[in-house]
Every structure is written in C-alpha cells, then in structure tokens.
Short mmCIF file of C-alpha atoms in Angstrom, two decimals:
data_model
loop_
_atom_site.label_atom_id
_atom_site.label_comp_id
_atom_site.label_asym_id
_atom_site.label_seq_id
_atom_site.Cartn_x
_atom_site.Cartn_y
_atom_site.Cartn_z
CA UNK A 435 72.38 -9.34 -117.05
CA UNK A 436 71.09 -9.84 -120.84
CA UNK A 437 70.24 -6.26 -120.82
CA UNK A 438 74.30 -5.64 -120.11
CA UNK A 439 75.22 -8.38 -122.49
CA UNK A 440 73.30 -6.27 -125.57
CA UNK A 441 74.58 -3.22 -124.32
CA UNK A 442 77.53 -4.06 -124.46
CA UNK A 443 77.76 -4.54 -127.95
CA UNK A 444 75.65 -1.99 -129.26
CA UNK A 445 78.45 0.22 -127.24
CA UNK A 446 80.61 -1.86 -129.83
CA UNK A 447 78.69 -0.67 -133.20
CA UNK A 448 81.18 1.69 -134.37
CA UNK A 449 84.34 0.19 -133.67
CA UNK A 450 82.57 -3.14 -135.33
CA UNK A 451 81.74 -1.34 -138.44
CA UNK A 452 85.61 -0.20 -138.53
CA UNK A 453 86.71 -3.27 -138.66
CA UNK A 454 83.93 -4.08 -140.93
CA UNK A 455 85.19 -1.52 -143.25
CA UNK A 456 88.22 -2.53 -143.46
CA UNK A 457 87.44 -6.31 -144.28
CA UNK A 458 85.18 -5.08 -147.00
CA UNK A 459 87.76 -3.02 -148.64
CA UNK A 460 90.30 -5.56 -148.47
CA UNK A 461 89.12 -7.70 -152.01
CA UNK A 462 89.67 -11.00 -151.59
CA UNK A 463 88.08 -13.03 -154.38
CA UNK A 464 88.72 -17.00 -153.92
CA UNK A 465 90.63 -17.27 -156.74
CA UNK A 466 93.25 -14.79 -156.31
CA UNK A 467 96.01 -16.59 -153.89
CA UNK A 468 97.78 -13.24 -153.06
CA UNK A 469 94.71 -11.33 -152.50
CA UNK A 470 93.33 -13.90 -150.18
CA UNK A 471 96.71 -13.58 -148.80
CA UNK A 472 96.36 -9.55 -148.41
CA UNK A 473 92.77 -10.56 -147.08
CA UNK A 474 93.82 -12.72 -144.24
CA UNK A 475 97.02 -10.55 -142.92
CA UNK A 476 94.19 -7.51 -142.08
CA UNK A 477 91.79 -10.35 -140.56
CA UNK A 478 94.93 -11.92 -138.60
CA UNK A 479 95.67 -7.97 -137.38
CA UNK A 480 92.01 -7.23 -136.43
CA UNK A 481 91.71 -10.78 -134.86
CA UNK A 482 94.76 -10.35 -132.87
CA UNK A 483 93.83 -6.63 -131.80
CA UNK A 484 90.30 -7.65 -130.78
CA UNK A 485 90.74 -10.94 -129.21
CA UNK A 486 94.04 -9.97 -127.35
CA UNK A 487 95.47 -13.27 -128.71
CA UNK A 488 97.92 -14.46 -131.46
CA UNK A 489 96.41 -16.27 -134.59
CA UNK A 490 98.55 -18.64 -136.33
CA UNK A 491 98.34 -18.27 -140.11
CA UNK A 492 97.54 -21.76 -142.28
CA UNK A 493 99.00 -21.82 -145.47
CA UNK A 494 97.91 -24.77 -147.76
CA UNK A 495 98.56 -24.92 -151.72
CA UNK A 496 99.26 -21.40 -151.89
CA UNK A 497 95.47 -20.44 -150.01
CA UNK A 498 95.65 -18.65 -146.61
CA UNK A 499 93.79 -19.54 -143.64
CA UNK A 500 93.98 -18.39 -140.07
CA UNK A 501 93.02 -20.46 -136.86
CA UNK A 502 92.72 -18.80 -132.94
CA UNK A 503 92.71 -21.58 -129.83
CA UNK A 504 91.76 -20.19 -127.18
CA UNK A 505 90.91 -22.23 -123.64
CA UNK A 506 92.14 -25.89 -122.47
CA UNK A 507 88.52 -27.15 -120.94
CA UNK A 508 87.05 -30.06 -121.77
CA UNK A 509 84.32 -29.11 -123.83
CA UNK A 510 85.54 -26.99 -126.90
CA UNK A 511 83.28 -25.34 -129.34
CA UNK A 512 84.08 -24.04 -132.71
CA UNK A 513 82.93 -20.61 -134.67
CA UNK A 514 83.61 -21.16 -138.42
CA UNK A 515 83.90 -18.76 -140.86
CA UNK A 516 85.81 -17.94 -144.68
CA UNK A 517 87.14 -14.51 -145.79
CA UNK A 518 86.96 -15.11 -149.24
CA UNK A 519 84.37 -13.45 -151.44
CA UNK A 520 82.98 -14.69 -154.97
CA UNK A 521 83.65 -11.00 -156.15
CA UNK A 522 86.44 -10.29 -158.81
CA UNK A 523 89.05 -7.42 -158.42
CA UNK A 524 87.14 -3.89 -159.42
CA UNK A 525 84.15 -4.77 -158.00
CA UNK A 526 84.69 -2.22 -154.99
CA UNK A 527 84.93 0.53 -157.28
CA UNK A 528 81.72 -0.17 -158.50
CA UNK A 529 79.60 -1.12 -155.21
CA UNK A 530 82.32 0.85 -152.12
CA UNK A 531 82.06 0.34 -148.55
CA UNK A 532 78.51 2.39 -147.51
CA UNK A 533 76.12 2.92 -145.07
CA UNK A 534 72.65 4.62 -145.44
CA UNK A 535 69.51 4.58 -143.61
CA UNK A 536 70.90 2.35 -141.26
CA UNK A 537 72.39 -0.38 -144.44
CA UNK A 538 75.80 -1.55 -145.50
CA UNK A 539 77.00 -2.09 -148.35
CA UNK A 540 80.05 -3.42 -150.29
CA UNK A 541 81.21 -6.48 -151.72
CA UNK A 542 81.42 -9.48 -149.74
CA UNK A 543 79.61 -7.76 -146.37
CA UNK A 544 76.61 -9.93 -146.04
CA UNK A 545 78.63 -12.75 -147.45
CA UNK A 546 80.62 -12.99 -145.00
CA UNK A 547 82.70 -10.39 -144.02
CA UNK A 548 80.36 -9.20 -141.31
CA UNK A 549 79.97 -12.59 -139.75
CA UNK A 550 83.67 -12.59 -139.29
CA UNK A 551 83.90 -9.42 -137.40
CA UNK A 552 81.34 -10.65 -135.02
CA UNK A 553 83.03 -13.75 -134.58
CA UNK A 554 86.31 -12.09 -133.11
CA UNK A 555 83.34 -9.28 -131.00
CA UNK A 556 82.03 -12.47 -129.86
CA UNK A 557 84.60 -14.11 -128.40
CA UNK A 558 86.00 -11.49 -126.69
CA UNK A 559 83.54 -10.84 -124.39
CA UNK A 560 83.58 -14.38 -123.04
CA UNK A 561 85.12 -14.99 -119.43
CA UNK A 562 88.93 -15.66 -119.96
CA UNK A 563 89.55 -19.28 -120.47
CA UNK A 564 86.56 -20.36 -122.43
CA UNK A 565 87.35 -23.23 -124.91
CA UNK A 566 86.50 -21.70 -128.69
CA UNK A 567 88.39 -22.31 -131.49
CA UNK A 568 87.65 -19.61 -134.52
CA UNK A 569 88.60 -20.89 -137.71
CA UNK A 570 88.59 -18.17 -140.78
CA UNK A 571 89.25 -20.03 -144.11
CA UNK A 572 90.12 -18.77 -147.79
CA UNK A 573 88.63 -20.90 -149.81
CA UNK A 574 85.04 -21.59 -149.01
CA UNK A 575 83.50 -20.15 -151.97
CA UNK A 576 85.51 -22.18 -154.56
CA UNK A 577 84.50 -25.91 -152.32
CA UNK A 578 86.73 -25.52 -149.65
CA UNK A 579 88.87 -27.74 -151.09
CA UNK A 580 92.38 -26.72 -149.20
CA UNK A 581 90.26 -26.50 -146.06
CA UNK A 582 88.38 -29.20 -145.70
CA UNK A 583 91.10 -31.04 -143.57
CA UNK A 584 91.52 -28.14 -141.13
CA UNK A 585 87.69 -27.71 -140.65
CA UNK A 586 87.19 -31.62 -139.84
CA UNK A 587 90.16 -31.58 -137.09
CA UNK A 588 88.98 -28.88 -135.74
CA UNK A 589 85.57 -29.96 -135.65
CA UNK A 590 86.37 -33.21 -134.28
CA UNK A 591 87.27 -32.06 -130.98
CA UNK A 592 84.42 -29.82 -130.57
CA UNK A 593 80.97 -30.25 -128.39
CA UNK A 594 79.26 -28.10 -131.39
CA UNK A 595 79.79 -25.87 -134.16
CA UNK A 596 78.37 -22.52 -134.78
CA UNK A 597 78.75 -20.89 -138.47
CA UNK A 598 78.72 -17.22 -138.86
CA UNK A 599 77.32 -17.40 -142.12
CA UNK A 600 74.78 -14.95 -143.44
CA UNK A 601 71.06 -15.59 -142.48
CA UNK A 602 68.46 -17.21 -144.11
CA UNK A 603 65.55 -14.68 -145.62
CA UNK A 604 64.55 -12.19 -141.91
CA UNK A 605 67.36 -13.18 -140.43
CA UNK A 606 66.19 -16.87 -139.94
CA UNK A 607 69.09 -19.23 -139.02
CA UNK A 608 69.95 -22.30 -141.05
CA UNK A 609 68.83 -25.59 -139.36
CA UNK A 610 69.42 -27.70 -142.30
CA UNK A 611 71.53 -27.01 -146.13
CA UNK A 612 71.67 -29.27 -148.55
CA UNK A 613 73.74 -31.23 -149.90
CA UNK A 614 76.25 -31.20 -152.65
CA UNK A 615 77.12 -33.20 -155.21
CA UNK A 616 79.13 -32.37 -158.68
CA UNK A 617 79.62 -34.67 -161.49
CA UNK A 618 81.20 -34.40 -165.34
CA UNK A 619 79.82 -37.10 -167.60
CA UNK A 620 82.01 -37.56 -170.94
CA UNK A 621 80.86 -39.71 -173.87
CA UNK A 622 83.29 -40.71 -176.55
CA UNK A 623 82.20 -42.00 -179.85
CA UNK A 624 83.62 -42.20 -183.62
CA UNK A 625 83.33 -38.73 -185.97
CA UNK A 626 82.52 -38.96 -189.67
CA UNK A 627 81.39 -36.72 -192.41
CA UNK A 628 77.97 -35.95 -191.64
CA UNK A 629 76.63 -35.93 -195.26
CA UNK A 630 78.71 -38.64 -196.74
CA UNK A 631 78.44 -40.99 -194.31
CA UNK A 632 76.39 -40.42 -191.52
CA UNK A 633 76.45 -44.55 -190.29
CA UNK A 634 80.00 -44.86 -190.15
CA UNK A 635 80.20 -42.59 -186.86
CA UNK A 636 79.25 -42.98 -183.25
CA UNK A 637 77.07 -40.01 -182.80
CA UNK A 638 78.14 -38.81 -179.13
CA UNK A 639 75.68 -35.88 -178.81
CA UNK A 640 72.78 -38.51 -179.74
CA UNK A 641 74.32 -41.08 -176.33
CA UNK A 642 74.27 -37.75 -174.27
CA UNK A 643 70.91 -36.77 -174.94
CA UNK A 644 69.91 -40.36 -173.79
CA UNK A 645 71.95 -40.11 -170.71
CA UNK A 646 70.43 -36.20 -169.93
CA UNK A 647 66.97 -38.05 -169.77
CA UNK A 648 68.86 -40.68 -167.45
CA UNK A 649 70.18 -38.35 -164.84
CA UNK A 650 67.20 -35.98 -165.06
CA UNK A 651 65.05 -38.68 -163.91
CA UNK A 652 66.82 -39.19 -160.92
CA UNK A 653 65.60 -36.19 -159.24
CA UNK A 654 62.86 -36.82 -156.70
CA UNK A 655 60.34 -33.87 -156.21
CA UNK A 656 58.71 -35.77 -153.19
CA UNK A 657 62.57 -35.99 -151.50
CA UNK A 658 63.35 -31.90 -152.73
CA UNK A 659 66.62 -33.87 -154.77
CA UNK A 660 67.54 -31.73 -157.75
CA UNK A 661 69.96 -33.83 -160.44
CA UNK A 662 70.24 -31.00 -162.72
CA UNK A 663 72.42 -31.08 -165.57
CA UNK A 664 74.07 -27.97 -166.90
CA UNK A 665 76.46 -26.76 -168.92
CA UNK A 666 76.07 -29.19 -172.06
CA UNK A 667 79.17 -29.56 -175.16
CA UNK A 668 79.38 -31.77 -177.88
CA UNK A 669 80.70 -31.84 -181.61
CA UNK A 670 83.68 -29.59 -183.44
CA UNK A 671 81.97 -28.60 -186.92
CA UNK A 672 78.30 -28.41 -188.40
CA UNK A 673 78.95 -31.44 -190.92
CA UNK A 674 80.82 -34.16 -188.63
CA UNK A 675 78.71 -36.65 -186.06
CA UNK A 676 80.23 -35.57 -182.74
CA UNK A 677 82.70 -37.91 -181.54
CA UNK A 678 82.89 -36.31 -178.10
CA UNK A 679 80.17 -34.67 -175.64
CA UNK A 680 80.38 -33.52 -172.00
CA UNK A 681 77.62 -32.59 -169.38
CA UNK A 682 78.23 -31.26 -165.92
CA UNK A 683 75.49 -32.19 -163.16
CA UNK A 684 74.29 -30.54 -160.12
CA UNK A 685 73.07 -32.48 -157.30
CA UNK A 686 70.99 -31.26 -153.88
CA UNK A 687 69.82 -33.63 -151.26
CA UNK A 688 68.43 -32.74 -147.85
CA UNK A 689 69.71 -35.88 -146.53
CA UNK A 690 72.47 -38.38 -146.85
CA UNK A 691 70.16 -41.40 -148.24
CA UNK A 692 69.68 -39.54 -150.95
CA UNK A 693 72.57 -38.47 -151.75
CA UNK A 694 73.93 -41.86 -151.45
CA UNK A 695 71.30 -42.90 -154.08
CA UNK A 696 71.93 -40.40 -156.75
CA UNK A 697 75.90 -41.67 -156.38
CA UNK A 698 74.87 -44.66 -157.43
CA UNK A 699 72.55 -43.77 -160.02
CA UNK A 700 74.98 -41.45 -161.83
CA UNK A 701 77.45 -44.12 -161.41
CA UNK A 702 75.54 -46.86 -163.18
CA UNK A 703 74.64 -45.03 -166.04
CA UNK A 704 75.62 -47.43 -169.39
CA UNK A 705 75.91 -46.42 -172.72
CA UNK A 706 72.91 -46.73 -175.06
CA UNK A 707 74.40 -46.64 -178.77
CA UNK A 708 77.10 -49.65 -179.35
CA UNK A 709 80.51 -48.57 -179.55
CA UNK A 710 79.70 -45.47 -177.16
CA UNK A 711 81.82 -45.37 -174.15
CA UNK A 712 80.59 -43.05 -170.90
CA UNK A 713 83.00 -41.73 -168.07
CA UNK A 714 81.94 -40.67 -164.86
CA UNK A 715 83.75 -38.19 -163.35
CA UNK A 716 83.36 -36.37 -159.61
CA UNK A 717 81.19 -36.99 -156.74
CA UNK A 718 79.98 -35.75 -153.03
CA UNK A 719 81.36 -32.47 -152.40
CA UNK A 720 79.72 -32.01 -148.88
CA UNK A 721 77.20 -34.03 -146.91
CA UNK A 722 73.99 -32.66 -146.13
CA UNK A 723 73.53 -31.05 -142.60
CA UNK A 724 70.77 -32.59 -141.66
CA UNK A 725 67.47 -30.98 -138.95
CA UNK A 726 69.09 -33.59 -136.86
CA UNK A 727 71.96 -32.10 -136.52
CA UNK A 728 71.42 -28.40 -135.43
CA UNK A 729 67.78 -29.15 -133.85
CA UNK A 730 69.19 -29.03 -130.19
CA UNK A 731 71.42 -26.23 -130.79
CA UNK A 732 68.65 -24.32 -132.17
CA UNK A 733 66.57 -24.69 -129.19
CA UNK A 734 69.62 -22.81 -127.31
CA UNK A 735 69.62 -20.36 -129.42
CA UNK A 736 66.38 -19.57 -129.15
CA UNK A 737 66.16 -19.34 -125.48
CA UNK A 738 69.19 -17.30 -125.76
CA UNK A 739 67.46 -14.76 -128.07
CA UNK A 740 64.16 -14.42 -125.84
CA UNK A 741 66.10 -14.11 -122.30
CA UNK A 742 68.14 -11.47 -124.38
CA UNK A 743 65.16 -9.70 -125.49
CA UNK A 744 65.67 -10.25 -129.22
CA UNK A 745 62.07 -11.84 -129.64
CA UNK A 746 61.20 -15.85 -131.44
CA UNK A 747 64.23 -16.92 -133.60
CA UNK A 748 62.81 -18.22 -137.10
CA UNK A 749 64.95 -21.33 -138.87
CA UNK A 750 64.89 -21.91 -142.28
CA UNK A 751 66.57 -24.61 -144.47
CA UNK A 752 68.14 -23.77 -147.78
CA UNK A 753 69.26 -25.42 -150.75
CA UNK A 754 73.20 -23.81 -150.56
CA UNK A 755 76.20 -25.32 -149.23
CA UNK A 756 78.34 -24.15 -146.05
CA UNK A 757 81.19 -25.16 -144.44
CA UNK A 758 78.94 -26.38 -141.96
CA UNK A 759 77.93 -29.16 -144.15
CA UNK A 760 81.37 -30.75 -143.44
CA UNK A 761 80.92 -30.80 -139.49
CA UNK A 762 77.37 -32.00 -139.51
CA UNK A 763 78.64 -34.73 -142.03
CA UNK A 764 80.90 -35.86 -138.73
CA UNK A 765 78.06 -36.03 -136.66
CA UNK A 766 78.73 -32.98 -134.68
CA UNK A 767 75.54 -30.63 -133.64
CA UNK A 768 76.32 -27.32 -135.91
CA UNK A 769 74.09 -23.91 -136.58
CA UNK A 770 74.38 -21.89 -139.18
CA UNK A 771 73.02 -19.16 -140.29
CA UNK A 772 74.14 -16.88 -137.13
CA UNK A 773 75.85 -13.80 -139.17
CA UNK A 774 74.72 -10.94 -140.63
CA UNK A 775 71.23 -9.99 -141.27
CA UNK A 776 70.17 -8.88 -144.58
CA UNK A 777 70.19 -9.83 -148.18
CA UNK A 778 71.40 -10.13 -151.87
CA UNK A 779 74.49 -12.58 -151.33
CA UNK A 780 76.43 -12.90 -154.55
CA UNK A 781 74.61 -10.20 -155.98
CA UNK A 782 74.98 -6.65 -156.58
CA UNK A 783 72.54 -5.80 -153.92
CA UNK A 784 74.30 -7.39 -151.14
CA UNK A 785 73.51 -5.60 -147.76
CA UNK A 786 73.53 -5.95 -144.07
CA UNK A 787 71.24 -4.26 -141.50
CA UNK A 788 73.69 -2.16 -139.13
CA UNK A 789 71.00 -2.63 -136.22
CA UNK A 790 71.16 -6.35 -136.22
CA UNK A 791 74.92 -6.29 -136.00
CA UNK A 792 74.95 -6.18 -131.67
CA UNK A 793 72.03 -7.93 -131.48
CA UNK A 794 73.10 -10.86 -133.55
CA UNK A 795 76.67 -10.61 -131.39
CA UNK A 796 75.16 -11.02 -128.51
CA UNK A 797 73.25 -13.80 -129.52
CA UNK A 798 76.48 -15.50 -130.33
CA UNK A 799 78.05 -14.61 -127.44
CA UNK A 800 75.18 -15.82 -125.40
CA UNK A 801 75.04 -19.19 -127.46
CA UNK A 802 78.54 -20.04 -126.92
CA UNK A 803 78.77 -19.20 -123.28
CA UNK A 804 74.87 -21.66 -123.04
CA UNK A 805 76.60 -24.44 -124.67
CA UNK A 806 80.21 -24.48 -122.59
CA UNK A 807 78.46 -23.96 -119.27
CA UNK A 808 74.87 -24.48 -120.18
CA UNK A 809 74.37 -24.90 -116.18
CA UNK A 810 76.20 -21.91 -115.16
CA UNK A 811 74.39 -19.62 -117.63
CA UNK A 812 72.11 -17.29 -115.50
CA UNK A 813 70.58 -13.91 -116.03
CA UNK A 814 72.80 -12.08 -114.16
CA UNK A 815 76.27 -13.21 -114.93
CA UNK A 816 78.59 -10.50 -115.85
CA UNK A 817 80.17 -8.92 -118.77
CA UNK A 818 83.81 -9.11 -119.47
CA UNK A 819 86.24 -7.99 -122.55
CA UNK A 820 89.56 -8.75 -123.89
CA UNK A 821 88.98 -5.97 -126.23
CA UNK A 822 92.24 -3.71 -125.58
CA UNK A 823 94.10 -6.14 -123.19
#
C-alpha cells in the first residue's frame, strides 16, 4: 500500500520535526570534541527512542560516533550519515530553530541534521529483522578522518549504501561527487638582502610562481578536473628574497583515472631555479563516486518514487565530497543525495522544505525495503513501526 507507506509518515511530521528541533539546537561544530560529544548523546537518545534499539557509541581520538545493527540476513545495507555541522558556537543565536511558510531553519538542518532524523523514521518502519546498519559520524565535515575506518567496515559487508545527505538543487539525488584531492607544496631557497645583493639568494616566491603555472596546467576542462591552487605564502620582510613559499592545492575529478593522473603530476613537479628544493606534501582524500556506482540504485529509487506517487526523481552530480565517496571507492553501489530537500548548505540561508520531509522518508523506506527483498516488494505490503516499542 504506497498510499499507507506516505501516510504513514506524514502522520510522523510533527514528532519528526521534534526531534529535528532538538538536533538543530544541539551545536555541534566538527571541531569542538565535547560538543560533538553533547551532539551525539541527544542523537544516541532519539535513535534509541525511535528505533526501539540500543546504539553503541564510537569513540575515536577524542570524536564521537554512534553505530545501530540491526538484522542478521544475508544481505545488509547501510544508511550513512554525520552529525557534525561546519557552524561555530553562537551561530544559533543568530539563525534559531524556525519554521515559516512551510520552511526550516537553523544551523546545520539541511546539512544534515534532517537527513539524520529520517534515517532513524526510516528504519523504523521496516518489518522487524531487516538487515540495516545506520552509521552517524562526527567528523565528516573536517575529512572524516577518525571515521574513515568505521565507514569502510561497515560498508564492506553491505549489498549497497544509501547517504542521507542533503539533495542536489530540486531535490535531485546525487548519482556521482567528485573527487578529492589536497596537496601543500613547500619551496625552500636561500634569503639575502634584497637591495644589496639580490644574486646571492634563492628567490623561493620566483620557483613557486613557476610551479603555480605547473599545477594550474594540470586541470583538464574537457575531463571537469579542477587543480586549483589556493591559499599562496612566501617571504618574511619587503627587502629580503624569500627563502621559503607554500601553496595549498585543490583537486576535483569525476573519476578515478584522473585523479590518479593529477597524483602523479603534482608529484613530479621539479624545481626550476638551481639550488631550489620542492616538497610535496598530501594526497587523495576520497575517491570519486563514480555514475557507475549509484546508476542501478538510482533506477530503484526511481521506481520507488513513482509507485509511491512522488512523481520522476531528477539526479544530479556535484563537485562536493560525501562520505559516500569512501564506499563507492570500495566498489559498493551507493546513493546519495536522499535527505532533506532544500537549499543554502554552509550558508546563512540554509533551509529545508517541511513538506518533503515524509515524502523523502518514505522514499527511503521504500528504497531500503526494494533493495533487501527487491522480489518481495509489492504494492500492497503492509506498514509496521518500532516507533514506541
């Protein structure tokens, strides 16, 4: 009964947006160990209360994540998610918790605090027994550098991977991210008085702007790779040849060849002026997820969305980074892109639309219960809850 299945969660709105609210006013930015600490005890409370089930609480270098296991079939699937946010402490008493004309606000809703809710919604209202793992990290904004490990386990025994991300632009889902690579480039060279004499020195600003043309050029408009480099420092005074200069790089590739490539390229950059010495420093930070990898998993979702009555799903690819990029880089089919619907992530116009919050539940709901018994899925199977169990 798709009609029941929607129903069911708009039913759900208000108690959602509770927990919603809560989430939102809980600040949580990446950086803050204790607050992501205060963050994940009121996610571990709302998972628990929602899901019926214990949560078991991840601590790694200080940064809190929280993992639910739910089922023992054979074929697993895994909702992924962070309750981190990118905003700093105060930022609440700026932009609070609202809702108007049918749009929340607050810091961190669209990005991803929503998503999370709907995760726990989600799973709930699968039959009991269903294999889903739900894994809520706290460091995804800052690289996901404590979670990384966790997220490729729990990937690894998984059929597919759905990410409750924030859509793309009309609530498109993400069938391919970039990705992303990060390098430092250092030059060191010999300082001398600038006026007296000039020739003595190794001029390490000159060597960078030779290498700036070097790793510029290894962009490729025809591939969509951006090698952009950024924030630029060189020299101490006005009157002494720079014996020291620094570049950070950003790199984007749709796929894995060319990310590959640019590795090498930044790599094999040589020094230009004799005496000048070049470090390379960094590297991949996540794979791309490739159309490859989300293609089939799309057409579920899809099919979902129409027998659900929720009209043609639109997929988008986008040049940001997800968690999802470490679980297509295993070769294991992920979709992203299946959280809130709305706008202005990182920004102070960040918003959700409260209408889309069943309908985009259900469509998760539907999707996972497709892809662990894609033959048993029918029209008319019934709704069930462990809400309040």
């Amino acid at each position: 009964m798709t009609t029941e299945r929607l129903n069911h969660f708009r039913a759900l709105t208000d108690p959602m947006l509770q927990d919603i609210r809560i989430l939102v006013e809980t600040e949580s930015p990446s950086a803050d160990l204790r607050a992501v600490a205060h963050s994940a005890d009121k996610v571990l409370s709302l998972g628990e209360r929602v899901l019926g089930v214990e949560g078991e609480r991840i601590v790694i270098d200080g940064c809190t994540h929280l993992r639910w296991r739910l089922g023992e079939g054979e074929r697993r699937v895994l909702i992924l998610g962070h309750h981190d946010t990118v905003w700093p402490h105060g930022t609440l008493a700026k932009h609070p918790y609202a809702q108007d004309g049918g749009i929340l606000r607050g810091p961190g809703n669209f990005d991803m605090k929503v998503g999370v809710v709907m995760s726990f919604y989600a799973v709930a209202s699968l039959d009991p027994g269903s294999s889903v793992t739900i894994l809520i990290t706290g460091d995804e904004e800052i690289g996901s550098h404590t979670s990384r490990h966790l997220i490729e386990s729990a990937a690894s025994e998984c059929a597919a991977v759905f990410v409750l991300e924030a859509s793309a632009d009309g609530g498109a889902l993400k069938i391919g991210r970039k990705g992303m690579s990060g390098y430092r480039v250092s030059v060191s060279g010999r300082a001398a008085h600038a006026g007296l004499e000039p020739e003595k020195g190794i001029n390490a600003a000159v060597e960078m702007s030779h290498q700036v043309l070097r790793i510029a050029a290894l962009a490729s408009e025809l591939q969509g790779t951006s090698v952009v480099p950024t924030v630029l420092s060189a020299g101490t005074t006005t009157n002494t040849v720079p014996a020291t200069a620094d570049i950070s790089v950003d790199v984007r590739t749709w796929t894995q060849e060319e990310q590959d490539r640019v590795d090498i390229g930044m790599r094999s950059l040589t020094a230009v002026l004799p005496g000048a010495v070049l470090s390379i420093a960094g590297g991949v930070n996540r794979p791309p997820m490739e159309e490859t990898m989300s293609s089939s998993l799309f057409e579920s979702a899809s099919a979902v969305a129409l027998n659900l009555g929720l009209g043609e799903l639109g997929g988008a690819r986008v040049g940001g980074g997800s968690d999802g990029n470490f679980t297509a880089g295993l070769g294991i089919p992920t979709l992203d892109g299946l959280g809130a619907v709305g706008g202005g992530a990182h920004a102070d116009n960040e918003h959700s639309v409260v209408a889309e919050i069943p309908r985009r539940t259900a469509l998760v709901a539907g999707l996972i219960k497709h892809t662990l018994l894609p033959v048993a899925e029918t029209n008319d199977e019934p709704i069930t809850s462990a809400i309040g169990r």
